[in-house]
XYZ file of C-alpha atoms in Angstrom:
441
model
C -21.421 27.482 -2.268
C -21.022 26.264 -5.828
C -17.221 25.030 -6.761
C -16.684 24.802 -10.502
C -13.943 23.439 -12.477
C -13.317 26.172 -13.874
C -12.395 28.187 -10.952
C -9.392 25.725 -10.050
C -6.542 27.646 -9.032
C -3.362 26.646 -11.530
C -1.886 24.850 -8.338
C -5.161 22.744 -7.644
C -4.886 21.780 -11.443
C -0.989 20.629 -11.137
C -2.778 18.197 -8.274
C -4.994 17.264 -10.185
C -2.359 16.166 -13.213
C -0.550 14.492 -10.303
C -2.586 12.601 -9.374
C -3.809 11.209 -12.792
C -0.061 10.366 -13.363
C -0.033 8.363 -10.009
C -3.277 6.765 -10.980
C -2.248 5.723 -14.391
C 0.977 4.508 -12.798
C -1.002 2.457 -9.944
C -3.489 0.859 -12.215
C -0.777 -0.180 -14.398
C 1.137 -1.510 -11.977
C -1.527 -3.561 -10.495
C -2.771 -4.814 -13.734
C 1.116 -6.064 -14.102
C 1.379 -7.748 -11.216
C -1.717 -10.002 -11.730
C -0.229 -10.625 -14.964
C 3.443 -11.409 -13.811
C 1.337 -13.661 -10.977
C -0.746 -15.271 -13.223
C 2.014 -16.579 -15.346
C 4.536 -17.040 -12.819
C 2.072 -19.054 -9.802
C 1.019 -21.358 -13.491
C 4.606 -22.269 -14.007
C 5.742 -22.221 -10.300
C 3.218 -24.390 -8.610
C 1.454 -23.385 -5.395
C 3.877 -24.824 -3.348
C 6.425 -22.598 -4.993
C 4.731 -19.541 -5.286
C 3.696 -20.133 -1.877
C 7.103 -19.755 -0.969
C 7.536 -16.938 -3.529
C 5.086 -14.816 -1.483
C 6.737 -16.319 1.916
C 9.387 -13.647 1.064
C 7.846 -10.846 -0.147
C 5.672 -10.708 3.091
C 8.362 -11.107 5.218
C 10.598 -8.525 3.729
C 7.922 -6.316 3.792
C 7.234 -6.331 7.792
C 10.731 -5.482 8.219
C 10.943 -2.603 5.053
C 8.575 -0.540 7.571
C 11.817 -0.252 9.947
C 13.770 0.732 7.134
C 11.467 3.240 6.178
C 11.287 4.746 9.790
C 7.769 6.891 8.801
C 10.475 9.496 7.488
C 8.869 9.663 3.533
C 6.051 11.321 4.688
C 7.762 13.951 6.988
C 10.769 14.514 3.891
C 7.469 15.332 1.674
C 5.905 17.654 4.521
C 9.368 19.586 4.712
C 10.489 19.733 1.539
C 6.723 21.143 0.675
C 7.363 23.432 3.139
C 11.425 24.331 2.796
C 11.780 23.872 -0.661
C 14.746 25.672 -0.474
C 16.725 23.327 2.549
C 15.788 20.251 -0.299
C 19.303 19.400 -0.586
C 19.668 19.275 3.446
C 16.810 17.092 3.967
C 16.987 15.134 1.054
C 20.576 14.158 2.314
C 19.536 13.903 6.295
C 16.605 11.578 4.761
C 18.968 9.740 3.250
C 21.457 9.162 5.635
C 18.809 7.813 7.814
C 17.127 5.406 6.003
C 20.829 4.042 5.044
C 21.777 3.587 8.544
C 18.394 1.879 9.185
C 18.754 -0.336 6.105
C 21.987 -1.528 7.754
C 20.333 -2.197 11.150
C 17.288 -3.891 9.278
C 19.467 -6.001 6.855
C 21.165 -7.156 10.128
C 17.798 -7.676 12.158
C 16.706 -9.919 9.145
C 19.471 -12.334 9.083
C 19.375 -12.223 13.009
C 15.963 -13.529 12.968
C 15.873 -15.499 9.490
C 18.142 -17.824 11.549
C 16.140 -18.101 14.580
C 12.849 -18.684 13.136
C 13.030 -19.613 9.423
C 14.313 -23.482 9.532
C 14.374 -23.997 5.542
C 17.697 -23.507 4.383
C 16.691 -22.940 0.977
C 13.926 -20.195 2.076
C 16.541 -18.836 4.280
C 18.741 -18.020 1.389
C 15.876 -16.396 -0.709
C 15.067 -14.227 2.175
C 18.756 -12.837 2.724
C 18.989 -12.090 -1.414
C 15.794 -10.231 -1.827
C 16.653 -8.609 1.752
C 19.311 -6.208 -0.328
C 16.344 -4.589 -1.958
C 16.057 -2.730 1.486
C 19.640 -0.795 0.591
C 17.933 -0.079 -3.022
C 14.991 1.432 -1.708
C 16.796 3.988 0.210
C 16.027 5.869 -3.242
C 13.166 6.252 -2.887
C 14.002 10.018 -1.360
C 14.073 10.845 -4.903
C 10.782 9.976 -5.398
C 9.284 11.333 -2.621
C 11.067 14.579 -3.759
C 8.839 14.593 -6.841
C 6.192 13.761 -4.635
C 7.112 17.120 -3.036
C 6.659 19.151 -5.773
C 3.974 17.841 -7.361
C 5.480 16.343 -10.430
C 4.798 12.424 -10.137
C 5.304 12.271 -14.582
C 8.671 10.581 -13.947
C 8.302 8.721 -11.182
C 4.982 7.647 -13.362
C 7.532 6.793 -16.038
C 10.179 5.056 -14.333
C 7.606 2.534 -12.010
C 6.061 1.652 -15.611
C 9.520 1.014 -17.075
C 10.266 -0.826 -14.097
C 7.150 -3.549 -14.433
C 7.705 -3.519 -18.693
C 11.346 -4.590 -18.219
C 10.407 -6.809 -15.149
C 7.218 -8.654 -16.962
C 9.562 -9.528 -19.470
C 12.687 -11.268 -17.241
C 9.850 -12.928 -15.569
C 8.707 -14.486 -18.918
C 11.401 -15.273 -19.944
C 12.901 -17.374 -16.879
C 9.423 -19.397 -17.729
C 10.552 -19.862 -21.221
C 13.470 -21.243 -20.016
C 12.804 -23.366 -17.327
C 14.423 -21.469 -14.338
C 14.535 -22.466 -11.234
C 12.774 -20.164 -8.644
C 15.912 -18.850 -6.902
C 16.239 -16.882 -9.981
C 12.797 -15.396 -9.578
C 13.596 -14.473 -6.252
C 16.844 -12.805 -7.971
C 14.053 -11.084 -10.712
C 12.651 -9.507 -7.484
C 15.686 -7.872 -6.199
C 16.195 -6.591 -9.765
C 13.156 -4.838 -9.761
C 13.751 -2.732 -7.593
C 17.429 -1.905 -8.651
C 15.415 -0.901 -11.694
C 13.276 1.033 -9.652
C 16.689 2.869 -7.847
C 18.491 3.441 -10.879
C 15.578 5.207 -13.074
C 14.966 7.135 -9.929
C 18.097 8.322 -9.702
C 18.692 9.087 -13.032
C 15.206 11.640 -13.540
C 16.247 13.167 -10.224
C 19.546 13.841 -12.091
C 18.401 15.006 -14.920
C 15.834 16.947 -13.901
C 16.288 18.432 -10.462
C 20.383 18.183 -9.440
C 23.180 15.856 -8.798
C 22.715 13.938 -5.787
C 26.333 14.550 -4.951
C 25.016 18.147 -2.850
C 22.675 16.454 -0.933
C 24.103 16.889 2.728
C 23.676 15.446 6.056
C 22.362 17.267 8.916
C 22.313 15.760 12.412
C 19.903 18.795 13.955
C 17.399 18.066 11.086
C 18.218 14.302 11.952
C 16.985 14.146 15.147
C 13.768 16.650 14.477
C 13.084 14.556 11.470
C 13.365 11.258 13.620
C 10.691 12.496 16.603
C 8.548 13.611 14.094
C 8.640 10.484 12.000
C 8.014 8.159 15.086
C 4.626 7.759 15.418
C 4.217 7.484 11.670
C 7.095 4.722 12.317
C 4.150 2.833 14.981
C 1.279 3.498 12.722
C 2.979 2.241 9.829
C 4.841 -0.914 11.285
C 0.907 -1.780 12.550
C -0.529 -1.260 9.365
C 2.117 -3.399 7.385
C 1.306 -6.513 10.356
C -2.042 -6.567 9.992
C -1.783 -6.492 6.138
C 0.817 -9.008 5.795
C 1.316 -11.063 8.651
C -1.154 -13.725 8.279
C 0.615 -14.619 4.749
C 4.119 -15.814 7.445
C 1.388 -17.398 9.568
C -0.245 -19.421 6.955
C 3.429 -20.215 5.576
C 4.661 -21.190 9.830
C 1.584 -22.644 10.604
C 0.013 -24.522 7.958
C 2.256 -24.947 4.434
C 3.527 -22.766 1.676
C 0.965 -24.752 -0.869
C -1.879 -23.005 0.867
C 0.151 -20.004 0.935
C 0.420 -19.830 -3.119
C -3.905 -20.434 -3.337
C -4.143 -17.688 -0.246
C -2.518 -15.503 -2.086
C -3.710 -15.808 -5.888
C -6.755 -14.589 -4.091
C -5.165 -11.248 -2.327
C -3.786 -10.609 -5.868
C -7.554 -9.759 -7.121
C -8.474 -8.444 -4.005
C -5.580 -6.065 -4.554
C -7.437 -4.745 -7.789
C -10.361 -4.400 -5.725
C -9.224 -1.745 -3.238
C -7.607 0.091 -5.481
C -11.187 1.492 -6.428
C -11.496 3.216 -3.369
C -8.292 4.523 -3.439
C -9.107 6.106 -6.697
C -11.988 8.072 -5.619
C -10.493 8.959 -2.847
C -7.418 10.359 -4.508
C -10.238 12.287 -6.993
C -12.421 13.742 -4.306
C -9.908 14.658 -1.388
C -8.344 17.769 -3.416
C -12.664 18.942 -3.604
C -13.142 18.243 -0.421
C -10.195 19.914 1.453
C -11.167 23.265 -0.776
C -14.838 22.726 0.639
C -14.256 22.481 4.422
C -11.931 25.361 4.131
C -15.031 27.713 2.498
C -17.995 26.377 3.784
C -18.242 23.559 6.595
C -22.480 22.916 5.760
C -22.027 22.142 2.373
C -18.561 19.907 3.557
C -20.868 17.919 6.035
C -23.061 17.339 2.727
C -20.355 16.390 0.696
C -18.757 14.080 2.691
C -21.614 11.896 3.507
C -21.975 11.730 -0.150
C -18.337 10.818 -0.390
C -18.741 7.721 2.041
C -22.367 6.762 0.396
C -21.299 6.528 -2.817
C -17.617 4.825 -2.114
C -19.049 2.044 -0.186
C -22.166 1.298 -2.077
C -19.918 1.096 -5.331
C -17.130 -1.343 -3.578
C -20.765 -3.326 -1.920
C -21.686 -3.999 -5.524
C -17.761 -4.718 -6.913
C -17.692 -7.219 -3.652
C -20.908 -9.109 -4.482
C -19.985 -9.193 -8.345
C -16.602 -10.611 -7.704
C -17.673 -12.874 -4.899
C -20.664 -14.390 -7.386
C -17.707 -14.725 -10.026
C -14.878 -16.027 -7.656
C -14.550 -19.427 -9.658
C -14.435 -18.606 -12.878
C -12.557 -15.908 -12.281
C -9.695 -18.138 -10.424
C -9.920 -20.800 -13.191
C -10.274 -18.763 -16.551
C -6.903 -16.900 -15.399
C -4.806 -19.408 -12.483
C -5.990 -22.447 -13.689
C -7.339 -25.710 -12.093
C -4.844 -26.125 -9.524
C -5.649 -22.956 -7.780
C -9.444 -23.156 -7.813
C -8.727 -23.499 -3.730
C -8.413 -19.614 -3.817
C -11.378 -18.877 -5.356
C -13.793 -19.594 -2.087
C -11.450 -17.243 -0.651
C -11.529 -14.410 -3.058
C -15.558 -15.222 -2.772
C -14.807 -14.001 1.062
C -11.837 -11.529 0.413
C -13.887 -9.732 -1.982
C -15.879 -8.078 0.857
C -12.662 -6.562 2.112
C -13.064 -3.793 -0.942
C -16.106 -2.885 1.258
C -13.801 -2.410 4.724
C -11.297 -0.404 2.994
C -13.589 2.031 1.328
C -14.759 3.064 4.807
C -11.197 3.028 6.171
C -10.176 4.977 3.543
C -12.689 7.743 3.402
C -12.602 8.021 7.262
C -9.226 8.409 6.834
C -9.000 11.323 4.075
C -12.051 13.030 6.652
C -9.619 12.278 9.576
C -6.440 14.226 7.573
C -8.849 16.909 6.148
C -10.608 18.003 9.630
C -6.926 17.830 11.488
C -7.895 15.152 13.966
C -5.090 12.752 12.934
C -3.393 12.313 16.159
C -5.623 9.523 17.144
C -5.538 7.888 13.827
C -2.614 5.351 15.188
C -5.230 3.725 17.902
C -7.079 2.588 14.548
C -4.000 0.672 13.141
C -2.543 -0.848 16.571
C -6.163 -2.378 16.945
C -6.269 -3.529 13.623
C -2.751 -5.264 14.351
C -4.163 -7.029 17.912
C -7.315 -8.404 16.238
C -5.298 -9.694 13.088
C -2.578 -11.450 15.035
C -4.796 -12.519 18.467
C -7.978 -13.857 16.230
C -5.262 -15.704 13.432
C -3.876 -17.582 16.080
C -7.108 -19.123 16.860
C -8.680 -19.180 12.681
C -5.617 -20.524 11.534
C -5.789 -23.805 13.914
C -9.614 -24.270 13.494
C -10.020 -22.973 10.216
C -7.548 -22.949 7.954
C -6.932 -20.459 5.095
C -10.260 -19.699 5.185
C -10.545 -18.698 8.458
C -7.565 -16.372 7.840
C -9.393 -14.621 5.092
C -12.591 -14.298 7.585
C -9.849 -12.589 10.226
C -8.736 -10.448 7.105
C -12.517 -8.720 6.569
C -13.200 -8.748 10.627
C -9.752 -6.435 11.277
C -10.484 -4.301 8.307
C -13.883 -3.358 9.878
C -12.532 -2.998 13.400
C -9.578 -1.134 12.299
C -11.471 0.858 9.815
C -15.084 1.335 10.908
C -16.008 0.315 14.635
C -12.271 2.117 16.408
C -14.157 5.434 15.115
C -16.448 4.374 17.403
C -14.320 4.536 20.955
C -12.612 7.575 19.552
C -14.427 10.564 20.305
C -13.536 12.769 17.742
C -14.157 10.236 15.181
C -17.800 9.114 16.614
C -19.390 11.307 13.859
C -17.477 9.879 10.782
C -18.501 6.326 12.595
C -22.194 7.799 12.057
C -21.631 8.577 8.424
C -20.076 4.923 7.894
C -23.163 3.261 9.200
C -25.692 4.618 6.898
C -23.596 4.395 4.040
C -23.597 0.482 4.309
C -27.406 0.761 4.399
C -28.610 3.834 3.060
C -25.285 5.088 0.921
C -26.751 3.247 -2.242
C -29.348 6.567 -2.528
C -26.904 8.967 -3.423
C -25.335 6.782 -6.127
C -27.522 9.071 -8.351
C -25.978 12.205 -7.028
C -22.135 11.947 -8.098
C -22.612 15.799 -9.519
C -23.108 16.507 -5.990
C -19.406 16.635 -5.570
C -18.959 19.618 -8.156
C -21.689 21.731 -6.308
């Protein structure tokens, strides 16, 4: 069954102009951030920008609490309730305040249990009041709702402008790095306050949004298991950054992760084509499951043969890549990029397993993928860390990716097929690299 582009319903097209805006957005958001990094880890010093990153990680683990799975569910029911949007934008809201709260207190709880350096202490507790900002972020996933990511689009690339240029000019001037810790937090009251503003002026004041604690509590059991899932995905991804800070120093920190900033580039490709394809695909399993089976090995074949050849590229170019743009004193990173770079190749099979997963309705098994992924990151670090350094870390990074992502399908039933398709693409997928049109047919 042929499926032309010219036979896209007006709604498939609004997708389609969504997700271009989110792409644009994304790409220019990366491409920022390796530029802020660049310039920032050159002034800063690894030790510095070690403990630069030391932060960010950490917040992060804990912004998952905060978060409490409930963006995705507001999306789901405001797609589906459009017209109780002030009620759940408001229950949504309420929640992830009160959780904010909770998490702002957990962080100082354990910040002085665990974290002995005063100074790194104090840089955790500032950029910890980001969490309370990003309670906006309902009015972005309300635009997310109704397919109209332009503004969000807009306000995320005002955001890193403005941001790119406080971070330049605290170099100019000689700041200390307390005040880059303060450019963080700033960000994302950028980030709240453009949000607000285009949800104002283009949807309604915020002032009607309205609590409900029925829709409360349905909206917290749904949101739980995304709330697990989540919190395992954001371990794995982030906590061997606070064990290579605890365990070893923050100097190998800052070259560990001038590396994950180009291997952050790298798995964005995936991403993309998954973001292009998935709309195609969903329409195709709904009309004719043969040529979706067709389709979707294609899908996998071509994703991971193109992220096979981005990896080897980028792992053949590691050092000049990490001295033409970090410099000298981070040419440590680049024979971990060299490794990292294979991790492009691990998330383009997580990642179209996982848009096959959502688009054949089998999700409900998708957390046992991301709590193994957790165990293998944290039980192997323990032991790469000690023996092997930062190196070994980035050798746990590609082994979790590929349980998590690839061999899990395997001990999952339902997923034992997609596990199937995964193999042959790493060996055979390079033969339908040719056959891109076959995703228009």
């Amino acid at each position: 069954m042929a499926i032309h582009f010219n036979e896209i319903s007006a709604k498939k097209k609004k997708a389609f102009h969504n997700i271009a805006w989110a792409l644009c957005g994304k790409i220019f958001s990366l491409m920022s951030v390796l530029v802020v990094g660049i310039i920032v880890a050159r002034y800063l010093g690894k030790e510095q920008y070690g403990i630069m990153n030391y932060v960010i990680s950490y917040i992060a683990i804990f912004q998952v609490f905060a978060d409490f799975g409930l963006d995705l569910i507001q999306i789901r029911e405001e797609s589906k309730n459009p017209d109780a949007r002030d009620k759940i934008i408001g229950t949504v809201w309420g929640l992830r305040i009160f959780f904010a709260i909770c998490t702002l207190i957990v962080i100082a709880f354990t910040t002085f249990l665990f974290v002995e350096d005063r100074d790194i202490r104090t840089y955790i507790m500032i950029y910890a009041f980001s969490i309370i900002l990003n309670t906006s972020w309902v009015s972005r996933n309300h635009f997310t709702s109704i397919v109209w990511n332009e503004y969000v689009v807009k306000t995320e690339i005002s955001r890193s402008i403005i941001g790119i240029l406080i971070k330049v000019l605290l170099v100019i001037f000689h700041f200390p790095l307390v005040w880059f810790i303060y450019s963080l937090l700033i960000d994302s009251l950028l980030l709240a306050t453009g949000y607000t503003i285009s949800y104002t002026k283009k949807i309604d004041s915020i002032r009607k949004w309205r609590f409900d604690k029925h829709l409360a509590y349905y909206m917290l059991q749904q949101s739980f298991p995304l709330l697990l899932s989540g919190t395992a995905i954001i371990i794995y991804n982030r906590i061997d950054q606070i064990m290579i800070g605890n365990m070893i120093d923050q100097s190998n920190l800052g070259i560990y992760s001038v590396a994950v900033r180009f291997v952050e580039l790298l798995v964005f490709v995936p991403t993309i084509i998954s973001q292009t394809i998935s709309p195609m695909l969903v329409e195709i399993h709904t009309k004719d499951i043969n040529q979706y089976e067709k389709v979707s090995r294609t899908f996998i074949n071509i994703s991971v043969t193109i992220c096979i050849i981005l990896a080897i590229i980028t792992c053949l170019l590691s050092y000049p890549l990490v001295y033409f743009t970090f410099g000298k004193v981070y040419i440590g990173a680049a024979p971990i990029l060299a490794i990292l770079s294979f991790k492009v190749v691990g998330d383009a099979l997580s990642q179209t397993s996982g848009q096959l997963i959502i688009i054949e309705g089998v999700q409900k098994y998708a957390p046992i993928r991301n709590i193994l992924g957790c165990i293998t990151c944290v039980t192997l670090n323990l032991f790469f860390i000690t023996n092997y350094g930062i190196h070994g870390v980035a050798i746990v990074a590609i082994i979790t990716i590929f349980i998590s992502g690839t061999f899990a399908n395997l001990i999952i039933p339902s997923y034992r097929h997609i596990f199937i398709k995964q193999i042959l693409a790493i060996f055979l997928g390079w033969k339908d690299v040719v056959h891109i049109k076959t995703f228009l047919k």
